[in-house]
Coordinates of C-alpha atoms in Angstrom, one line a residue:
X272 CA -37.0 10.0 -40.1
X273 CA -34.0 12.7 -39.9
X274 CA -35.0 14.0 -37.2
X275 CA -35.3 11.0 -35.3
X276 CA -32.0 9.8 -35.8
X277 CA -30.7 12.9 -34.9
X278 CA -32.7 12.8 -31.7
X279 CA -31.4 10.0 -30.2
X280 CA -27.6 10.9 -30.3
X281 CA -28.8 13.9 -29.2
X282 CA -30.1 11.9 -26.1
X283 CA -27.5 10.2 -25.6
X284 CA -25.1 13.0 -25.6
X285 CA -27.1 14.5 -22.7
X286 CA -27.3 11.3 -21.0
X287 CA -23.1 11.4 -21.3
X288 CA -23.0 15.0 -20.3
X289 CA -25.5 14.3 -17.3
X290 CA -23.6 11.5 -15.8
X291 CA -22.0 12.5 -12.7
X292 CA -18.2 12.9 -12.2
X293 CA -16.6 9.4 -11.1
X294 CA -17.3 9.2 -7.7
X295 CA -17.2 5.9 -5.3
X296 CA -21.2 5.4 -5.7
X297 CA -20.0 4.5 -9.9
X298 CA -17.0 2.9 -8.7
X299 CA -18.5 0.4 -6.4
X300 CA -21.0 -0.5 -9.1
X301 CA -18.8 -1.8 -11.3
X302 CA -19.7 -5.0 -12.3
X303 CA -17.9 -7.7 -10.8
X304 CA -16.5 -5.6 -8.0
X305 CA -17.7 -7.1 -4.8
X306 CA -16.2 -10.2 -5.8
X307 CA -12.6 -9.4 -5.2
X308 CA -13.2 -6.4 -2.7
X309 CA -15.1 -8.2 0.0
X310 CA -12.3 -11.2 0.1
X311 CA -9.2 -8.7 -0.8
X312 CA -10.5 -6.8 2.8
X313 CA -10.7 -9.7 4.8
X314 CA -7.2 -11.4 3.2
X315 CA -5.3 -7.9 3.7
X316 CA -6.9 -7.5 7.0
X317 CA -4.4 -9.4 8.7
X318 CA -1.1 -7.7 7.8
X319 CA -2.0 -4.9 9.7
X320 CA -1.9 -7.3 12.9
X321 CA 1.6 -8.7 11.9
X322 CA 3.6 -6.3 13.3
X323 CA 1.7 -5.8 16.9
X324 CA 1.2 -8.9 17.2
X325 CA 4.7 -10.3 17.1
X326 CA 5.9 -6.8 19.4
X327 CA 3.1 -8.0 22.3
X328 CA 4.3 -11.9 22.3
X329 CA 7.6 -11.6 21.9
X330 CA 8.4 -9.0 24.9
X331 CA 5.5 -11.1 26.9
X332 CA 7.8 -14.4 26.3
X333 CA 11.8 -12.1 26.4
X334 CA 10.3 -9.4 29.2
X335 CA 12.1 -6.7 26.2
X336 CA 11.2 -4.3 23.7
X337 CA 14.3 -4.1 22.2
X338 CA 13.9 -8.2 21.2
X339 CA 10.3 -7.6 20.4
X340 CA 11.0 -4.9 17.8
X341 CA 14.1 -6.4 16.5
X342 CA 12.0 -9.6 15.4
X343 CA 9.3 -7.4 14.3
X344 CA 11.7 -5.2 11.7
X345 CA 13.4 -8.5 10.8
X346 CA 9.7 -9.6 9.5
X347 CA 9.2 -5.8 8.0
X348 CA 12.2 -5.6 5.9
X349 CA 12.0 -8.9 5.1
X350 CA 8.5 -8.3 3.6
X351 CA 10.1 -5.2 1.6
X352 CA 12.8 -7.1 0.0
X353 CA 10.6 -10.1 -1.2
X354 CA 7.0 -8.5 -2.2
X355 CA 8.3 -7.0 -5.4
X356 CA 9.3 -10.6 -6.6
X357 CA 6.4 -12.5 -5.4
X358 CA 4.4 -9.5 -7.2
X359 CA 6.7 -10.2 -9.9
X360 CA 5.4 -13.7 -10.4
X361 CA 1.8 -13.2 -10.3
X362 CA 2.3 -10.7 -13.3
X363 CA 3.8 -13.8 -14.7
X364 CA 1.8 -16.8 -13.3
X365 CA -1.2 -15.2 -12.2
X366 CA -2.2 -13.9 -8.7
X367 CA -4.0 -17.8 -7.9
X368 CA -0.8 -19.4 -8.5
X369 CA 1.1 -17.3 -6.6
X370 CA -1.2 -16.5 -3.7
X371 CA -2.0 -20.3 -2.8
X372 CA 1.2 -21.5 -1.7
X373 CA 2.0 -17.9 0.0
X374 CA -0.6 -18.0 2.0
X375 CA 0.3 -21.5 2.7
X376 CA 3.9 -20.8 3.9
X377 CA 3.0 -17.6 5.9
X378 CA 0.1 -19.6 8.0
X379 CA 3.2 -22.5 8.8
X380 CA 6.1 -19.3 9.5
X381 CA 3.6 -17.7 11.7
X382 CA 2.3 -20.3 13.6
X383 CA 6.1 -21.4 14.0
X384 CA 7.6 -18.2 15.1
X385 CA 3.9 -18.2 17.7
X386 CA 5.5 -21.7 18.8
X387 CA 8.9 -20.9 19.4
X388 CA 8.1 -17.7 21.4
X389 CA 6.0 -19.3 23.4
X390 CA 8.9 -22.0 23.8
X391 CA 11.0 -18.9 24.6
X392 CA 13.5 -20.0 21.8
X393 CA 16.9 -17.9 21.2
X394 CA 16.4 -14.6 19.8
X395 CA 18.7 -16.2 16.5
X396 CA 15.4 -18.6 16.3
X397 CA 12.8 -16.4 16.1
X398 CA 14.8 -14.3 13.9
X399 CA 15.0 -17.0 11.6
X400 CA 11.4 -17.4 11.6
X401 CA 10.5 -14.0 11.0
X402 CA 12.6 -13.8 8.0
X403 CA 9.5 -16.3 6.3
X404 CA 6.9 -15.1 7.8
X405 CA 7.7 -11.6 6.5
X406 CA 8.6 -12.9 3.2
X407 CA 5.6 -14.7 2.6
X408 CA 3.5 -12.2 3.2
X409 CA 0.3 -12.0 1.0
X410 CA 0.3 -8.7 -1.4
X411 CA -3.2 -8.3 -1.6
X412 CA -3.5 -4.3 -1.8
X413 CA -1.4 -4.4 -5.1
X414 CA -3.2 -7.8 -6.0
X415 CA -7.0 -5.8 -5.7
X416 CA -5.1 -2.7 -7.2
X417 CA -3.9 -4.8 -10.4
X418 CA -8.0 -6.0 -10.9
X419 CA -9.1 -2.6 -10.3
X420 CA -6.8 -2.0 -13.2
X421 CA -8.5 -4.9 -15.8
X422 CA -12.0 -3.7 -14.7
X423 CA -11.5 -0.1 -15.6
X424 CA -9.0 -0.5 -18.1
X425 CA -7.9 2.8 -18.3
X426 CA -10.9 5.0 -17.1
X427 CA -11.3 8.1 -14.9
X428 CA -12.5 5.8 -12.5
X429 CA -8.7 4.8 -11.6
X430 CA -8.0 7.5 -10.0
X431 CA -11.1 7.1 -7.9
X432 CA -9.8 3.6 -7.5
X433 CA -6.5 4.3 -6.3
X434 CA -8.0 6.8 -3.5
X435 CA -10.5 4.1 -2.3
X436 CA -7.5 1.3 -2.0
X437 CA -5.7 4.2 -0.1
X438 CA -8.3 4.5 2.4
X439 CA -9.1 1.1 2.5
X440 CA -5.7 0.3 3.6
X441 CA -5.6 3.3 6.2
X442 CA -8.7 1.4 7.5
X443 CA -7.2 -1.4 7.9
X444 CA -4.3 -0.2 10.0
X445 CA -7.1 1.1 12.0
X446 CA -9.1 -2.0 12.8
X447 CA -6.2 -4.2 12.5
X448 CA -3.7 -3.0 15.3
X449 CA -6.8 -2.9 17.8
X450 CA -8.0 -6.2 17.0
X451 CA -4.7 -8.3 17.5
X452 CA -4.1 -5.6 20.8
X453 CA -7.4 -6.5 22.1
X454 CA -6.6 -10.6 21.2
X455 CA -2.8 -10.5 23.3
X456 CA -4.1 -8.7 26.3
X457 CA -7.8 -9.8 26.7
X458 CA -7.4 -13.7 25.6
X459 CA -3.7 -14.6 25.1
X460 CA -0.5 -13.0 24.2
X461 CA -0.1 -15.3 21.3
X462 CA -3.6 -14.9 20.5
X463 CA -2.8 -12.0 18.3
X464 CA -0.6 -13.7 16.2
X465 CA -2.5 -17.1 15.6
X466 CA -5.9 -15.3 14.6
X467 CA -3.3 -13.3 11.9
X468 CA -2.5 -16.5 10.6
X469 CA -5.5 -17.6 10.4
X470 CA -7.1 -15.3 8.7
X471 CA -4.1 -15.3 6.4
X472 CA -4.8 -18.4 5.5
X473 CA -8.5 -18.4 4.9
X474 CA -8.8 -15.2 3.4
X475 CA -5.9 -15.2 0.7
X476 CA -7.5 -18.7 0.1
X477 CA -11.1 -16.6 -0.6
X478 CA -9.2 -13.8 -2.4
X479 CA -7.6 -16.7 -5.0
X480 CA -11.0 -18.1 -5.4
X481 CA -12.0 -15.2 -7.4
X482 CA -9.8 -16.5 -10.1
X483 CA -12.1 -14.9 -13.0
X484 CA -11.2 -11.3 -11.9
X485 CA -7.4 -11.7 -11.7
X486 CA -5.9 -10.0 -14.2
X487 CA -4.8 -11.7 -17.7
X488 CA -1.2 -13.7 -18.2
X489 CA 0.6 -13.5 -21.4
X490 CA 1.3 -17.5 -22.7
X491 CA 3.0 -16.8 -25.8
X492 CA 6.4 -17.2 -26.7
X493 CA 7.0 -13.2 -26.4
X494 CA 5.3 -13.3 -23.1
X495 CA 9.4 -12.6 -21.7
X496 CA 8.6 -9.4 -22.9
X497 CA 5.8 -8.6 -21.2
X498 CA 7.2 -9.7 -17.9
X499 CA 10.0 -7.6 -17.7
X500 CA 10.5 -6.5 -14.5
X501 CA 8.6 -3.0 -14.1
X502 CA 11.5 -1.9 -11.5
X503 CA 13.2 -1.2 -15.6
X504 CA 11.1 1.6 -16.0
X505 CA 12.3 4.6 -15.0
X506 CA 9.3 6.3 -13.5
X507 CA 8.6 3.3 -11.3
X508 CA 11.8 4.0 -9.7
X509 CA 11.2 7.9 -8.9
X510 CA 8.0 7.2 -7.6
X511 CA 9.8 4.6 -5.4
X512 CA 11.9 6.7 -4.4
X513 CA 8.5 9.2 -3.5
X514 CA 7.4 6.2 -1.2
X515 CA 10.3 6.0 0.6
X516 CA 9.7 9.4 2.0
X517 CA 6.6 8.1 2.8
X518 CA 7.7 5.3 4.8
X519 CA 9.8 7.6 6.7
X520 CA 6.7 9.8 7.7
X521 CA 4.8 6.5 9.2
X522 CA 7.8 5.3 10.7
X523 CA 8.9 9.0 12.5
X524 CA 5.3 9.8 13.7
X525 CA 5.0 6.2 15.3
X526 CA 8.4 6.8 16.9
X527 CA 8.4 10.2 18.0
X528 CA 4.6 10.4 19.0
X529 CA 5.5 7.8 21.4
X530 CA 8.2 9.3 23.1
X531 CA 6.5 13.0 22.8
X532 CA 3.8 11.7 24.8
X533 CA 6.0 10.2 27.0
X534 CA 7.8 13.0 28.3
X535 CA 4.6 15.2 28.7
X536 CA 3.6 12.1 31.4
X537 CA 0.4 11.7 29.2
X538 CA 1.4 8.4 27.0
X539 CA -2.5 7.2 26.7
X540 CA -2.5 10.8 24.4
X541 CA -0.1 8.8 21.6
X542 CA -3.4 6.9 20.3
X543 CA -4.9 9.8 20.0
X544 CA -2.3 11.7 18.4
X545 CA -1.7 9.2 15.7
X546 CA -5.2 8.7 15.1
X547 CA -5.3 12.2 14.1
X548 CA -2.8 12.0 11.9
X549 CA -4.6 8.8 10.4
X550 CA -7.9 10.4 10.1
X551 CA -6.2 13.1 8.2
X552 CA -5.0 10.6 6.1
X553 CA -8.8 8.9 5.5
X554 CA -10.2 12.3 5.2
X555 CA -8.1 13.2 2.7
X556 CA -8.4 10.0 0.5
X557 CA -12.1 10.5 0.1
X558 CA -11.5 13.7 -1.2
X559 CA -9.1 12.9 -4.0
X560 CA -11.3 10.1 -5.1
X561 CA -14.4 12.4 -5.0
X562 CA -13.0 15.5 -7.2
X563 CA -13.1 14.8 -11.0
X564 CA -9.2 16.0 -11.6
X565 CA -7.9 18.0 -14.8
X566 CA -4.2 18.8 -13.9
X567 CA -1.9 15.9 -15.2
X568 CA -1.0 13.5 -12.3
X569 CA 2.4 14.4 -12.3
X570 CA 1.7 17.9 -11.5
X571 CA -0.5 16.8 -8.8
X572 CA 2.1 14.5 -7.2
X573 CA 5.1 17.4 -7.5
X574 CA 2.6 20.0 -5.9
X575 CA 1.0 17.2 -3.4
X576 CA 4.6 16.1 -2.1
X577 CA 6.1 19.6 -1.6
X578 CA 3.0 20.4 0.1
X579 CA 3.7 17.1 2.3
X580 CA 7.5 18.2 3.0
X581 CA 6.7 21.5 4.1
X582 CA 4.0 19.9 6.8
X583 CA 6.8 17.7 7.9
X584 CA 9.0 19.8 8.0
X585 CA 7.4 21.9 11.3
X586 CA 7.2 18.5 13.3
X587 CA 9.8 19.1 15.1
X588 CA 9.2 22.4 16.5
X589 CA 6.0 21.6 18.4
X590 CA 5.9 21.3 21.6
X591 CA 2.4 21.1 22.7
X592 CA -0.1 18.5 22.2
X593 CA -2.9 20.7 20.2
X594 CA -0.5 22.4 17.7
X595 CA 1.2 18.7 17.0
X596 CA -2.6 17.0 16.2
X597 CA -3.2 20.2 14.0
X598 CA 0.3 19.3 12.2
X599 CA -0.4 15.7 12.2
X600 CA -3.6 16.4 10.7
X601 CA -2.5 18.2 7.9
X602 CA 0.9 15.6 7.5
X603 CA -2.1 13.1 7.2
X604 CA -3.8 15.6 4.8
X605 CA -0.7 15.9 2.9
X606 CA -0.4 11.7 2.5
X607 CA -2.8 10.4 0.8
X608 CA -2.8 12.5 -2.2
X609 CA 0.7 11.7 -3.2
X610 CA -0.1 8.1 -2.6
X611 CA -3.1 8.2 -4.6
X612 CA -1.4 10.1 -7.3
X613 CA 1.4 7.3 -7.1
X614 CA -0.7 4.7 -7.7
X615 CA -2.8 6.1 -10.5
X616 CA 0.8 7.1 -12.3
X617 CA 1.5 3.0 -12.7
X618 CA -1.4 2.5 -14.7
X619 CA 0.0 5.2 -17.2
X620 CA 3.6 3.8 -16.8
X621 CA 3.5 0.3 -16.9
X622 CA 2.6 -2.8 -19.0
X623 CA -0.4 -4.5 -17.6
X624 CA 1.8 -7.7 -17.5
X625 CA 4.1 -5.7 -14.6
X626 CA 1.6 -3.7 -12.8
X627 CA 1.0 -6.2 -9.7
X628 CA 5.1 -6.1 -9.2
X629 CA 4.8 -2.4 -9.6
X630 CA 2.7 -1.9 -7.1
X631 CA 4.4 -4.2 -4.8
X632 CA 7.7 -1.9 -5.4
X633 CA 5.4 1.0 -4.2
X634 CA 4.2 -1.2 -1.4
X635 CA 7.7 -2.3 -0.5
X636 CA 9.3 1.2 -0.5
X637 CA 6.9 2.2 2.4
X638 CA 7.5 -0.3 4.2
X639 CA 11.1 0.0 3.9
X640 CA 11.1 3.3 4.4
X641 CA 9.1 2.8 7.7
X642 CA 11.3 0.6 9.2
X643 CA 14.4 3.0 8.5
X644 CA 12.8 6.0 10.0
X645 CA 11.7 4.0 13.4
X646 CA 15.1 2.5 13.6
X647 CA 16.5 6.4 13.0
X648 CA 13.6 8.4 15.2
X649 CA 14.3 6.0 17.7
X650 CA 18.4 6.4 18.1
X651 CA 17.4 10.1 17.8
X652 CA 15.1 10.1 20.6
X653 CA 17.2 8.2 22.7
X654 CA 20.5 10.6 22.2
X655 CA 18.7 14.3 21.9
X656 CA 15.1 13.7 22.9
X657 CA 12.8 17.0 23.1
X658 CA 11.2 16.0 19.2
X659 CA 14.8 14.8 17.8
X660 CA 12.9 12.2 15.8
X661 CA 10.4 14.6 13.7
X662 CA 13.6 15.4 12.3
X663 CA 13.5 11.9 10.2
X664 CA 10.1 12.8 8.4
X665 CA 11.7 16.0 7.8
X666 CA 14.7 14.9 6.2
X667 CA 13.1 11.5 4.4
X668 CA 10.5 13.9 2.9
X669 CA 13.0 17.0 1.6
X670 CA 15.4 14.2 -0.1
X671 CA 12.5 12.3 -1.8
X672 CA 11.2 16.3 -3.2
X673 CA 14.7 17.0 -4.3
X674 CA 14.6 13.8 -6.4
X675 CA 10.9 13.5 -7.8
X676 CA 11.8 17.9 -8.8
X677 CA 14.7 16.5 -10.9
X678 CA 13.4 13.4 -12.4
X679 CA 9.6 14.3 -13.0
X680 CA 10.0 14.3 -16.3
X681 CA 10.5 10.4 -16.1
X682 CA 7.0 10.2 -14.8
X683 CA 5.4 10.6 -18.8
X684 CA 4.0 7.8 -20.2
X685 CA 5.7 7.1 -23.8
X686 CA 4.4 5.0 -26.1
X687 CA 4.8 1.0 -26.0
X688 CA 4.7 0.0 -29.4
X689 CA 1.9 -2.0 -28.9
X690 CA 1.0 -2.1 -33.1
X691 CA 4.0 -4.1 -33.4
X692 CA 3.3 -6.4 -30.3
X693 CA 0.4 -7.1 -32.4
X694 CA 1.9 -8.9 -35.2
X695 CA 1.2 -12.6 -36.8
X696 CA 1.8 -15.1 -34.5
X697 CA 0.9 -13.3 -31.1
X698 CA -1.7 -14.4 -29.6
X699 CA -4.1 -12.4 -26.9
X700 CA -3.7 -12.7 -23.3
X701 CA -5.4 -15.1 -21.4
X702 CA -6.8 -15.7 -17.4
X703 CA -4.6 -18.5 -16.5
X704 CA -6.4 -20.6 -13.2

């Protein structure tokens, strides 16, 4: 009888030891998982097309670039400014509550900055709505991120997580930009930018269906404490900081590709070159979610970001196509670890009750960080030319090192007291619908 209850632990200690490393085969089968992935990729899908879409209808309807990428940065940085707070309120509501009437609001904004280009409205007008349509954007990536977080609850798997979100939304930018390109020239130039509302509309609608994976909402009287904004804790706002450079990498490469090509006479070469630098990114993304890690995340996003600035930082001295796709490659390379690394660092950092805003601060700061650099490549390229605008990932990249060197040690978890939290009267969380 001994011996056969000593067997079996036995068994089951092989078993453990046997099972492979987490890997996206384990990932995928968690239970439950298809149900928010399948409608979080078709309701994220869109925002990818938001930005293209409004460039090719607006300079169709104004014959300018300049007022086709002024409304399409007024959308951008509106979308920055607001996704932390609408991320903020489905920690506090729950994702359904919030998502319904966003998606709501962005299909009517959309559809209403479509009509008023078409109308060819004042530039003041379709400034004004832009500003909504960019606000109302849905968060989705974080949304999906935050119910990666309640299904693993703390398991290897996140970081295996994180780096399948990170591809997921490279692929997106991928599919998305050629779909609503292919819609404004093949069927209409507002084509692009209905279908984007569209699919706003139906897939957020999908995504908030799934109400039993959303992650739980606090609904007792200390719930105030739970939703404190996460943009209080101090490593949230290093690693924005980190995403910032990161914004300023997408937004210099668009920029500076575009007018590199350019002047070599060869502009059809800027797809290619970017999608270099994107499939470095991919590439890259599998990889970190493939290796079973032991060094402490915030090692690996110290040593992941200086290897980052130091790919950046030789943009701007090349001058022929092949040695700027083997740069680009490893920029891309260089990417997606220190956003992977990023994203796994919230789960340590902050309450579950702030982790969809966190994310959305993450999200945000790229974007924002985008739409500075192509404003800042582009004034560069116009004034100096000959790769002036590589100089932006440079400099966004070396900044947002010098900072996440001096305050890494903000990136520790410490502990949140949760005994206490735990006292008579408190009740668990809940799923709210």
């Amino acid at each position: 009888m001994a011996s056969t209850v000593t067997s079996e632990p036995s068994k089951e200690s092989k078993d453990s030891s046997a099972e492979p490393r987490p890997g996206y085969g384990q990932l995928l089968r968690t239970r439950g998982a298809w149900t928010f992935l399948l409608p979080g990729f078709a309701a994220r899908q869109p925002f990818a097309m938001l930005t293209i879409s409004i460039v090719l209808l607006v300079q169709h309807t104004t014959g300018s670039y300049g007022a086709a990428g002024a409304a399409a940065a007024v959308t951008g940085v509106s979308m920055a400014l607001c996704a932390p707070f609408t991320g903020r309120l489905a920690d506090r509501y729950g994702q359904r509550a919030v998502l319904v009437p966003g998606v709501l609001v962005h299909a009517v904004s959309g559809l209403a900055l479509t009509a008023l280009a078409l109308a060819h409205a004042p530039l003041w007008a379709l400034f004004a709505a832009a500003v909504p349509t960019g606000a109302s954007v849905p968060q989705v990536g974080p949304m999906v991120r935050a119910r990666w977080g309640v299904k693993l609850k703390g398991s290897p798997l996140m970081t295996t997580a994180a780096a399948f979100e990170s591809v997921t939304d490279e692929l997106t930018f991928v599919v998305g930009p050629l779909l609503a390109t292919a819609l404004c020239t093949a069927v209409n130039p507002a084509a692009g930018l209905v279908a984007e509302a569209s699919l706003t509309l139906f897939g957020g609608l999908l995504f908030a269906a799934r109400k039993g994976t959303q992650p739980p909402v606090a609904v007792d009287g200390h719930a105030r404490v739970e939703h404190a904004s996460a943009l209080r804790i101090p490593g949230v706002r290093v690693l924005i900081a980190a995403f910032l450079g990161i914004g300023s990498v997408f937004g210099g490469m668009q920029v500076s590709l575009a007018a590199f090509t350019e002047s070599i006479g060869e502009p059809g070469l800027n797809g290619v070159l970017y999608g270099t630098f994107a499939a470095g990114n991919m590439i890259s993304g599998l990889v970190c979610g493939a290796v079973a890690w032991k060094a402490a995340p915030q090692r690996r996003l110290v040593v992941g970001y200086t290897a980052l600035a130091l790919t950046a930082s030789g943009l701007w001295a090349a001058h022929s196509v092949p040695l700027l796709a083997g740069l680009g490659l490893l920029v891309g390379m260089c990417i997606a670890p220190a956003l992977v690394t990023g994203y796994t660092l919230v789960e340590d950092l902050v309450p579950a009750g702030a982790r969809t805003e966190a994310f959305t601060w993450l999200t945000g700061a790229v974007a924002l960080g985008q739409a500075a650099a192509v404003t800042a490549a582009g004034q560069l390229e116009d004034r100096f030319r000959d790769g002036a605008g590589f100089l932006v990932p440079l400099a966004g990249t070396v900044l947002a090192l010098g900072t996440l060197l001096a305050l890494r040690s903000r990136l520790v978890a410490h502990p949140r007291g949760r005994t206490v939290a735990r006292g008579v009267g408190h009740r668990s969380p809940v799923t709210v619908d």
